[in-house]
Coordinates of C-alpha atoms in Angstrom, one line a residue:
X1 CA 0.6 -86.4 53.1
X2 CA -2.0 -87.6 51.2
X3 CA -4.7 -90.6 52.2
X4 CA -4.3 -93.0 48.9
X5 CA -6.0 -96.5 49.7
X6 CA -9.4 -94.8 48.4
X7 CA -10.9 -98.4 48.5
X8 CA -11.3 -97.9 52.1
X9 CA -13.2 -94.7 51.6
X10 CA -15.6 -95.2 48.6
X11 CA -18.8 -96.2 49.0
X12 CA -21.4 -96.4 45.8
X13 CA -24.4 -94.3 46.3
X14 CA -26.5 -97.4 46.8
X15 CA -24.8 -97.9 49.7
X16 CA -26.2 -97.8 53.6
X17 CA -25.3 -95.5 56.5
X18 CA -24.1 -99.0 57.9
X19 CA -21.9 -99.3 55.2
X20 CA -20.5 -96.0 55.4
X21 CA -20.2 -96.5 59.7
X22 CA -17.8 -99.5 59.0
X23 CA -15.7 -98.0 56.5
X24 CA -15.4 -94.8 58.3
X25 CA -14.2 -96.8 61.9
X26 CA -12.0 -99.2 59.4
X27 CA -10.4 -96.1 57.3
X28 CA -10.2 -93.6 60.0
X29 CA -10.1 -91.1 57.5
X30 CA -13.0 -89.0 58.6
X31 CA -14.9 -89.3 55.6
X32 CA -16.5 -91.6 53.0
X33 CA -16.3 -90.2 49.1
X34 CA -20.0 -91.6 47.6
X35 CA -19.5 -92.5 43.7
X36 CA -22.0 -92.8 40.7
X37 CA -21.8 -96.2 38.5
X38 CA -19.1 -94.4 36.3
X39 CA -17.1 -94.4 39.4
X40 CA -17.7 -90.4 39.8
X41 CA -17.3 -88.5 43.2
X42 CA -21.0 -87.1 43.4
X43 CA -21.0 -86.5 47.5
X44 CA -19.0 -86.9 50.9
X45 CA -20.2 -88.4 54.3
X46 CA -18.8 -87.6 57.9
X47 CA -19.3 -89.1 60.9
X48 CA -21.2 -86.1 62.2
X49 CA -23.3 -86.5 59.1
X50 CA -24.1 -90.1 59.7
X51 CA -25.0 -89.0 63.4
X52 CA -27.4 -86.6 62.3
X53 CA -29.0 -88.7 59.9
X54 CA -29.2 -91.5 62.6
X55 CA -30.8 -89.2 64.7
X56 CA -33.6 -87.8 62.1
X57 CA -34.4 -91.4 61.1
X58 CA -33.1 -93.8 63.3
X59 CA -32.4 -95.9 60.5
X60 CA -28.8 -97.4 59.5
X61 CA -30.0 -98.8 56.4
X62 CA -31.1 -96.0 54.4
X63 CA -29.3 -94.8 51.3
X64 CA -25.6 -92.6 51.8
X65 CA -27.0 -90.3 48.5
X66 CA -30.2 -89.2 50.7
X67 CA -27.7 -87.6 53.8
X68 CA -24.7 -87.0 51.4
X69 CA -23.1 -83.5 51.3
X70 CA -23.5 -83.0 47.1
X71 CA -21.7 -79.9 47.4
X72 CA -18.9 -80.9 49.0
X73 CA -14.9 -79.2 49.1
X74 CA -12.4 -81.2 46.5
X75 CA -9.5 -80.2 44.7
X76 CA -7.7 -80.9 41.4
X77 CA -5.2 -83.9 40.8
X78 CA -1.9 -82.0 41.4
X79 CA -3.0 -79.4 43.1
X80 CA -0.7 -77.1 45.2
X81 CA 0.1 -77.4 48.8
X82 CA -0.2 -73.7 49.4
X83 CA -3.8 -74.0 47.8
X84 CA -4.6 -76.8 50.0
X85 CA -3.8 -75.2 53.2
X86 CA -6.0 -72.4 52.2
X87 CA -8.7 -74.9 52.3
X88 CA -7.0 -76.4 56.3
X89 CA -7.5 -73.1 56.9
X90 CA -11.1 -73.3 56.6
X91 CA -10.8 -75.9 59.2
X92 CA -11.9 -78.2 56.7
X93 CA -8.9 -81.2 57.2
X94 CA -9.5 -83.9 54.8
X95 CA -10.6 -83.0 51.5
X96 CA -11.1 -85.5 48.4
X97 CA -8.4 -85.5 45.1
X98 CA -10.3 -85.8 42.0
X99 CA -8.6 -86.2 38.4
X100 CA -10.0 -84.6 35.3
X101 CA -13.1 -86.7 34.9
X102 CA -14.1 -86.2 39.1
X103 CA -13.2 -89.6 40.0
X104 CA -11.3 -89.6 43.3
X105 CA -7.7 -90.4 43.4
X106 CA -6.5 -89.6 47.3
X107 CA -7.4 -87.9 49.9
X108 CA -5.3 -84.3 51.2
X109 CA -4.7 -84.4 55.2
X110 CA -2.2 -82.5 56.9
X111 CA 1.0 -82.6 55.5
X112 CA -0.1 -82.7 52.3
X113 CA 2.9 -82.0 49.6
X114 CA 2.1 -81.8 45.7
X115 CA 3.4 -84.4 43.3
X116 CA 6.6 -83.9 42.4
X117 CA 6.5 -86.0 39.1
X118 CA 9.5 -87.5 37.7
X119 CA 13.0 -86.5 39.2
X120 CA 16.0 -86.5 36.8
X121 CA 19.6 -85.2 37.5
X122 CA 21.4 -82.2 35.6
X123 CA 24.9 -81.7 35.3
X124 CA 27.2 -78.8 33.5
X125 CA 30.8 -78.8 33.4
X126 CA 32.9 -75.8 31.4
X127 CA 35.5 -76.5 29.4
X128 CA 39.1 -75.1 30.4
X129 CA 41.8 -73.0 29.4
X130 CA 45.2 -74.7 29.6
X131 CA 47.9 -71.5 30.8
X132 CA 51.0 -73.3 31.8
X133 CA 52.4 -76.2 32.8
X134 CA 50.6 -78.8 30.6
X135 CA 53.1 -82.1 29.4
X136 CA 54.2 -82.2 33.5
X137 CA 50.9 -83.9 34.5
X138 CA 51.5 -87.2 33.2
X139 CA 52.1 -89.6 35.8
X140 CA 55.0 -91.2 33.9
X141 CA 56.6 -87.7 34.2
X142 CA 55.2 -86.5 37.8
X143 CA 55.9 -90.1 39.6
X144 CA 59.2 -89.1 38.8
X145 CA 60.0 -85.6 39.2
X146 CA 56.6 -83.6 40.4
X147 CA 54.6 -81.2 38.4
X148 CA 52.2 -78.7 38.3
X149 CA 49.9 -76.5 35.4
X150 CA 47.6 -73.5 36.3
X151 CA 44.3 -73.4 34.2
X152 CA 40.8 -71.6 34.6
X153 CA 37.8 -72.3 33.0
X154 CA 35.6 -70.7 30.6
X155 CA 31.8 -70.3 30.7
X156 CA 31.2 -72.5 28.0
X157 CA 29.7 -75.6 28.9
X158 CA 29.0 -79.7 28.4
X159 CA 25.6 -80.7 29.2
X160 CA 24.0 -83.9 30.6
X161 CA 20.8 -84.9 31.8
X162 CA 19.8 -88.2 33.2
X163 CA 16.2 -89.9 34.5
X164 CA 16.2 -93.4 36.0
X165 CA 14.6 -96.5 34.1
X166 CA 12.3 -98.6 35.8
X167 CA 13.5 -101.5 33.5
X168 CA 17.5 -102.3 32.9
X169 CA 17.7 -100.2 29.5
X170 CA 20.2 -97.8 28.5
X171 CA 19.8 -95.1 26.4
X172 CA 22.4 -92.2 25.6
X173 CA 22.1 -89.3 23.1
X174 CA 24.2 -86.8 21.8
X175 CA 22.3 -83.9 20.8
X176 CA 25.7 -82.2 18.8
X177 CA 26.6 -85.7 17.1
X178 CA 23.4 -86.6 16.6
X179 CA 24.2 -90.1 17.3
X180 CA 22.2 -92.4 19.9
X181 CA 23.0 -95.7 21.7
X182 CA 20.4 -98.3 22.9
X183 CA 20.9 -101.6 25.3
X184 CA 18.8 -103.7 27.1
X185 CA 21.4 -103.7 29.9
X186 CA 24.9 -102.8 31.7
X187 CA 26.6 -106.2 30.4
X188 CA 26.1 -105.3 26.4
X189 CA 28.4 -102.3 26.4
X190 CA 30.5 -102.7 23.8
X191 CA 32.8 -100.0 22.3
X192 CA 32.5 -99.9 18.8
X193 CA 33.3 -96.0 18.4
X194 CA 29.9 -94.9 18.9
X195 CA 29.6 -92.6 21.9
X196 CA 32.3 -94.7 23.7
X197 CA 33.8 -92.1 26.3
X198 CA 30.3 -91.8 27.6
X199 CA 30.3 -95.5 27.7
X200 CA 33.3 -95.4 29.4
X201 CA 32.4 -93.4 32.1
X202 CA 28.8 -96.0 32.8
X203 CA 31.5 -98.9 32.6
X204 CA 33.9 -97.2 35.9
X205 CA 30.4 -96.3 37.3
X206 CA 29.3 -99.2 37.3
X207 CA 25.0 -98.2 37.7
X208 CA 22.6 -100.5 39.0
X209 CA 19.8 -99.2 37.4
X210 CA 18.7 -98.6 33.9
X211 CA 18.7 -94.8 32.6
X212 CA 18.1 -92.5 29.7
X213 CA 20.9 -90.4 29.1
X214 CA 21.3 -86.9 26.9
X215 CA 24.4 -85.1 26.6
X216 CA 25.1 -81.6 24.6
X217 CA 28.2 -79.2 24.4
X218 CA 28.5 -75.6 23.8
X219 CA 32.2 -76.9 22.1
X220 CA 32.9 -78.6 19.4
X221 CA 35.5 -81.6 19.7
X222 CA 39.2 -81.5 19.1
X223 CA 39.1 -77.6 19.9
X224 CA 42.0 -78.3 22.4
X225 CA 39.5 -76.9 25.2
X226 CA 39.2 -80.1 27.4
X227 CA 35.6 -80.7 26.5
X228 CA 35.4 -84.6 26.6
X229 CA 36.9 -84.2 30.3
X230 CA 33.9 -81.8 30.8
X231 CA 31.3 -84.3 29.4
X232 CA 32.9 -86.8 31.5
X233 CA 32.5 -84.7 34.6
X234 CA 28.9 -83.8 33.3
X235 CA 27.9 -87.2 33.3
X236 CA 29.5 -88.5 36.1
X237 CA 28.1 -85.4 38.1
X238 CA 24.3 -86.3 37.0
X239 CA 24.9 -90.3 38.1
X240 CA 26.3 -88.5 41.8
X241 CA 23.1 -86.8 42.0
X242 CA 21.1 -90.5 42.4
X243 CA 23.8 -91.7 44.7
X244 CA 23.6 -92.0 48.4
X245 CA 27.6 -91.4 49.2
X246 CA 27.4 -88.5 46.6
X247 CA 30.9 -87.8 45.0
X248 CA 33.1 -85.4 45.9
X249 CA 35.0 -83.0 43.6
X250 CA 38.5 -85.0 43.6
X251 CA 36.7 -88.5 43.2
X252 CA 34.3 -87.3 40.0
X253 CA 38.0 -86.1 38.7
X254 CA 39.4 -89.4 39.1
X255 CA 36.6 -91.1 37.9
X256 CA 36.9 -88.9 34.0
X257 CA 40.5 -89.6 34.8
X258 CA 39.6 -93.5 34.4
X259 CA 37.5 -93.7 32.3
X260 CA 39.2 -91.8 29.3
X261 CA 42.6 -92.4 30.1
X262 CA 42.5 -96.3 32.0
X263 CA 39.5 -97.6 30.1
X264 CA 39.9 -96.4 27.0
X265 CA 43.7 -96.2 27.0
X266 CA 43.9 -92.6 25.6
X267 CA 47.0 -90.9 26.3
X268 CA 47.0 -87.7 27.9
X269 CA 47.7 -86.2 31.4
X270 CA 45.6 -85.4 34.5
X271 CA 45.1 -81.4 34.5
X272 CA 42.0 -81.1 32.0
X273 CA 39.6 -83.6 34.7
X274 CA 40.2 -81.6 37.9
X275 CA 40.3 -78.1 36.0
X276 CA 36.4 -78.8 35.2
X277 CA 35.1 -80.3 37.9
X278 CA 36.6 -77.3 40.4
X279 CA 36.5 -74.8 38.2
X280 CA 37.9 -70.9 38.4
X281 CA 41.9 -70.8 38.6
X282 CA 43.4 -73.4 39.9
X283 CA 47.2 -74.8 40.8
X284 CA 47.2 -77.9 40.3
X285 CA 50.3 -79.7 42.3
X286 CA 50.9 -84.0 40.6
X287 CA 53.4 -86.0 42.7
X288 CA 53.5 -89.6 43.3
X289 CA 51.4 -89.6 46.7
X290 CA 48.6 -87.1 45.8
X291 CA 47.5 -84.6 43.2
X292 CA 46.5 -80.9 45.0
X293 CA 43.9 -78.7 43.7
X294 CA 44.6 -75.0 45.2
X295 CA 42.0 -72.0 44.3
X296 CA 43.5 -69.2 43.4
X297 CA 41.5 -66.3 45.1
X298 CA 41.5 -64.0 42.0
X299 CA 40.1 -60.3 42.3
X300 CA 36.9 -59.5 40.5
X301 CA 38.8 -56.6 39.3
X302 CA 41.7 -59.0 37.6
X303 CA 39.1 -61.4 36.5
X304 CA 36.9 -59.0 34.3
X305 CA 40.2 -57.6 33.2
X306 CA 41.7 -61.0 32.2
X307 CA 38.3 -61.2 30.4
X308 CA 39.0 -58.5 28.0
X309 CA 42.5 -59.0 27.6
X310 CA 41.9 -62.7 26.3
X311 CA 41.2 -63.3 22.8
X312 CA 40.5 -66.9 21.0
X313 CA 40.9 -67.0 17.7
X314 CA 39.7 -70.8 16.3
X315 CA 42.2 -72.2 13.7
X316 CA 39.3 -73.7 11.8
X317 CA 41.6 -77.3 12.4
X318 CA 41.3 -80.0 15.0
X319 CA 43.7 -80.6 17.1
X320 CA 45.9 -83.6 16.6
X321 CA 45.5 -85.0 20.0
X322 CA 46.0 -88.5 19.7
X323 CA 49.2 -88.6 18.1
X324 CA 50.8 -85.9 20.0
X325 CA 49.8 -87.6 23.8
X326 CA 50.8 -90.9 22.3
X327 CA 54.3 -89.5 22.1
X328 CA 54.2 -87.2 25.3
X329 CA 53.0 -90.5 27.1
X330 CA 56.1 -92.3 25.4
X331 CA 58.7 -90.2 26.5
X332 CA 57.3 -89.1 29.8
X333 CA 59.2 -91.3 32.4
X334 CA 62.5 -89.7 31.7
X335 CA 63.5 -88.5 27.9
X336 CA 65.9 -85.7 29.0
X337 CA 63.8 -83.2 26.4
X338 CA 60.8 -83.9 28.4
X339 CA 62.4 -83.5 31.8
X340 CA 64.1 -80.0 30.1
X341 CA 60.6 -78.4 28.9
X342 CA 58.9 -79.7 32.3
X343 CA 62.0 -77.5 34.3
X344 CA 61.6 -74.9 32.3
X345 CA 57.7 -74.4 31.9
X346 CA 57.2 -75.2 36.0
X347 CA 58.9 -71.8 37.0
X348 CA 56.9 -69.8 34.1
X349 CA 53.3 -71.4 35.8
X350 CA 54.6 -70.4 39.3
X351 CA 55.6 -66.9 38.3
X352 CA 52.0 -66.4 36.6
X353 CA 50.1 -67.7 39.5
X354 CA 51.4 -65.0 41.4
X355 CA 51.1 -62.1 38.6
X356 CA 47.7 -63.4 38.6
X357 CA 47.6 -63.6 42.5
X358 CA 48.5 -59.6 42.7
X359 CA 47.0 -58.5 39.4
X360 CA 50.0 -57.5 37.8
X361 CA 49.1 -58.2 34.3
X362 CA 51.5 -56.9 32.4
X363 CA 53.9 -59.6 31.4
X364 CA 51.0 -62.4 31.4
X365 CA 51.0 -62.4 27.7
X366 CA 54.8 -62.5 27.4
X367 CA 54.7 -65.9 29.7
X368 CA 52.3 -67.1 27.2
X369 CA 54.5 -66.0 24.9
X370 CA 57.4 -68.2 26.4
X371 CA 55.1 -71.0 26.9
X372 CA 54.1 -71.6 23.2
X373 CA 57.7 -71.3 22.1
X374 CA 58.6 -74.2 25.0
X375 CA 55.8 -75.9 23.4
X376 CA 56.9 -76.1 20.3
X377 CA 60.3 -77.1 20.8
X378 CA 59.0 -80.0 22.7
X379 CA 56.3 -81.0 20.2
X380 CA 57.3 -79.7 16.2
X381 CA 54.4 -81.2 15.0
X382 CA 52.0 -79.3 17.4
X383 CA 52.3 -76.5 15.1
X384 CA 52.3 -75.8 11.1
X385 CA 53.5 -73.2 9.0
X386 CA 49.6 -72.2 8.8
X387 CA 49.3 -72.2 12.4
X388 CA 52.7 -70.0 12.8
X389 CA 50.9 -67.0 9.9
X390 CA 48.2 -67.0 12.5
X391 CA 50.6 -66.7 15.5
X392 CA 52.5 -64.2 13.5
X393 CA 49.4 -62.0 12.5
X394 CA 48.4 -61.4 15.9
X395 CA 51.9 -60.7 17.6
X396 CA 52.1 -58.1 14.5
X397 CA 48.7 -56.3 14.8
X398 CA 49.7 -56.0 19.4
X399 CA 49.1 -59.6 20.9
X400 CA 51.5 -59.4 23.8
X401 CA 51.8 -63.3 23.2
X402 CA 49.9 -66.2 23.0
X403 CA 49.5 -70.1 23.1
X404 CA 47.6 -72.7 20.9
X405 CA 45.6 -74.4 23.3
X406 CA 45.7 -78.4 24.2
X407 CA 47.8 -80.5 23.0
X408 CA 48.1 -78.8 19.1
X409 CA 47.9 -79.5 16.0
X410 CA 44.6 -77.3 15.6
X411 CA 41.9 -75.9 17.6
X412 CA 42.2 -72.3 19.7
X413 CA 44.8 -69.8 20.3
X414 CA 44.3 -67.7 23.2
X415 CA 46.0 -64.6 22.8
X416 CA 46.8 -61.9 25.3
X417 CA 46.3 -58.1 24.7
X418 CA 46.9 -54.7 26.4
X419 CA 44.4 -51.8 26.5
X420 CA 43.6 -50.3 23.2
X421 CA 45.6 -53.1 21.1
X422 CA 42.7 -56.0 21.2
X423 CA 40.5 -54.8 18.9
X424 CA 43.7 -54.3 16.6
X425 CA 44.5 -57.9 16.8
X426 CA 40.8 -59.1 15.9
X427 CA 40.7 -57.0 12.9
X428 CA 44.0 -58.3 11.8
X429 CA 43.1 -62.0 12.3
X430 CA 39.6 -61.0 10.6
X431 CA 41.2 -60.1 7.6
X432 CA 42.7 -63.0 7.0
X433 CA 39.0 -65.2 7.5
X434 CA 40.0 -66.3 11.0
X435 CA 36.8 -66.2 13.7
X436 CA 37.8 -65.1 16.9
X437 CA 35.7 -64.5 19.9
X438 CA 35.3 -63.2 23.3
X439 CA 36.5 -65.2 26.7
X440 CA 33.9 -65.1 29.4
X441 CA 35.2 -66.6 32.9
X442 CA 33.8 -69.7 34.6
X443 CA 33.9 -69.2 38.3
X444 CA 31.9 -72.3 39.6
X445 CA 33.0 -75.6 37.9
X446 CA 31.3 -78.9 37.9
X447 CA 27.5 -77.8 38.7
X448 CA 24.7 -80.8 39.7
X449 CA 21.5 -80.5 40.6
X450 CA 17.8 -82.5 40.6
X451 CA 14.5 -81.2 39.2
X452 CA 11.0 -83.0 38.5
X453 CA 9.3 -83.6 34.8

């Protein structure tokens, strides 16, 4: 701890041995810090000093600067609490703070800690990689008859970082967009389609204190890889870090959940908000009374396979979410095509959770395979005849199979290759000026934590 009402402990140089008697019995801080006219520590007093200054002069009302110690112990403003108990271990137990121009600022006694400056919460949240059973988590569809999808993650992450204001301001930044949104207060959020999923998410929140908020993605938007449910969970997981009943996994899901879907009315299902926040593999179970995350303990060996097996090769297009969830919402509740492709695509993720569950890789890429075509039938305008070349060009070149990823229109396909075929498949897509890149797991999910400025 530190001693900080120094009022109590100062005395100016002109001052008497009286003075410093009654300040030390009032402070009880075992010394007196004497300062210069400019306020400057220039010596310390103890009582043992006072008594054997009493006893050379027997005089109270001489001047503290004749019996002062001028060469007294003091450390830095800031200074650390390993280099202050070198100086307990002197047996020296209360030692004067001084900032840069030596005027005192505290006093260090035991249990000193350093100044921890300004605390601010962090948050990452990767984005996901959708591998079967996406269309049977809307709740029109799973109230009804049940669903499930099986996802991972990929270590690719949206960023957020958020500090406390001491007035009611809001300020948000988006590093990747560039963009920027200032308030006085909570009550003047408006959405005007600047930044409004992250003012979505402060609106479910509800916050009680003002804050500056910055967010950033390793993603760029409409890639079909989930990432405004990951700057969702980002942001959410930064505003749990303040909190006293700090959220749990399944509520910061439910929260992105609401806040893109319920407060901003924008269709889509439940998978890509619980895939984030927990990360890894995951089956996900949707019924009516509760939606079940379930790890998938995968093998380090699998895993770092999977890794070079996956491919992603970016279609240089966004993906056409909006209109595509707008019609999966539509005919969710019970359009018999809906209700076919969820019967059909629930067996395929069951049967690769358990190749993935055992290893056995083999026919992963034909179930992506099956997957895409189920997709397609279901949605004809999640695809193109400029999507299909690409499709096409990988399954030619060795792709075992393949999906585009989200809801289509644009964005990734994730392709799936065996041993000695991969690097055929990138130099086909290559050729023909498409990017592809390398798939590195995600293991860990939503990830929170504090630090100090």
């Amino acid at each position: 701890m530190t001693f900080e009402n120094m009022k109590d402990v100062l005395l100016h140089e002109s001052a008497t041995l009286r003075d410093a008697m009654s300040k030390l019995k009032a402070s009880g801080a075992g010394i007196v810090v004497v300062t210069d006219d400019d306020g400057c520590a220039i010596g310390v007093l103890s009582d043992g000093d006072i008594r054997t200054a009493v006893l050379a002069t027997e005089n109270l009302d001489t001047a503290v600067s004749k019996h002062m110690t001028q060469d007294f112990v003091w450390v830095a403003e800031g200074a650390s609490k390993e280099r202050v108990l070198k100086l307990f271990d002197r047996r020296i137990r209360t030692i004067p703070i001084l900032d840069s121009h030596r005027r005192p600022i505290g006093l260090a006694v035991p249990g000193y800690m350093a100044p921890i400056g300004e605390t601010i919460s962090r948050a990452r949240a990767p984005v996901r990689l959708s591998l079967a059973g996406g269309g049977t988590d809307f709740t029109h569809h799973f109230l009804k008859y049940g669903g499930n999808s099986l996802s991972t993650t990929m270590a690719r992450y949206c960023r957020a970082t958020l500090r406390k204001r001491e007035d009611s301001g809001i300020r948000i930044h988006s590093r990747d967009l560039g963009r920027s949104v200032q308030l006085d207060r909570f009550d003047d959020i408006v959405y005007d389609g600047n930044l409004d999923l992250i003012k979505a998410a402060i609106k479910v929140l509800r916050p009680t204190h003002g804050f500056d908020l910055e967010i950033s993605s390793d993603v760029q938007p409409g890639t079909g890889l989930g990432g405004s449910a990951a700057i969702l969970a980002a942001v959410i997981g930064c505003f749990s870090e303040f909190r006293e009943d700090y959220l749990d996994d399944y509520t910061i899901a439910e929260y992105a959940y609401e806040a893109e879907r319920v407060e901003l009315e924008i269709a889509g299902g439940w998978q890509d908000q619980y895939s984030t926040v927990f990360g890894g593999f995951n089956f996900i179970d949707f019924n009516a009374e509760n939606n079940i995350v379930t790890p998938l303990r995968i093998t380090t060996r699998t895993r770092l396979e999977l890794e070079e097996r996956f491919l992603l090769c970016y279609t240089g297009n966004g993906h056409m979410a909006a209109t595509i969830q707008d019609a999966n919402r539509a005919r969710a509740g019970g359009d018999p095509s809906m209700v076919n492709f969820a019967e059909q695509i629930k067996p395929i993720a069951i049967k690769m959770r358990m190749a993935l569950l055992k290893g056995h890789l083999d026919d992963l890429g034909t179930m992506l395979h099956e997957t895409w075509n189920l997709k397609k039938r279901i949605n004809p305008g999640g695809t193109s005849s400029y999507l299909d070349k690409i499709y096409d060009t990988a399954m030619k070149a060795g792709a075992d199979g393949g999906r585009l990823l989200g809801t289509g229109g644009g964005g990734y396909f994730l392709f799936f290759c065996k041993p000695y075929r991969r690097g055929d498949v990138v130099e086909a897509l290559e050729r023909k000026g498409h990017v592809t890149e390398n798939v590195l797991l995600d293991q860990d999910g939503l990830q929170t934590w504090t630090t100090h400025s």
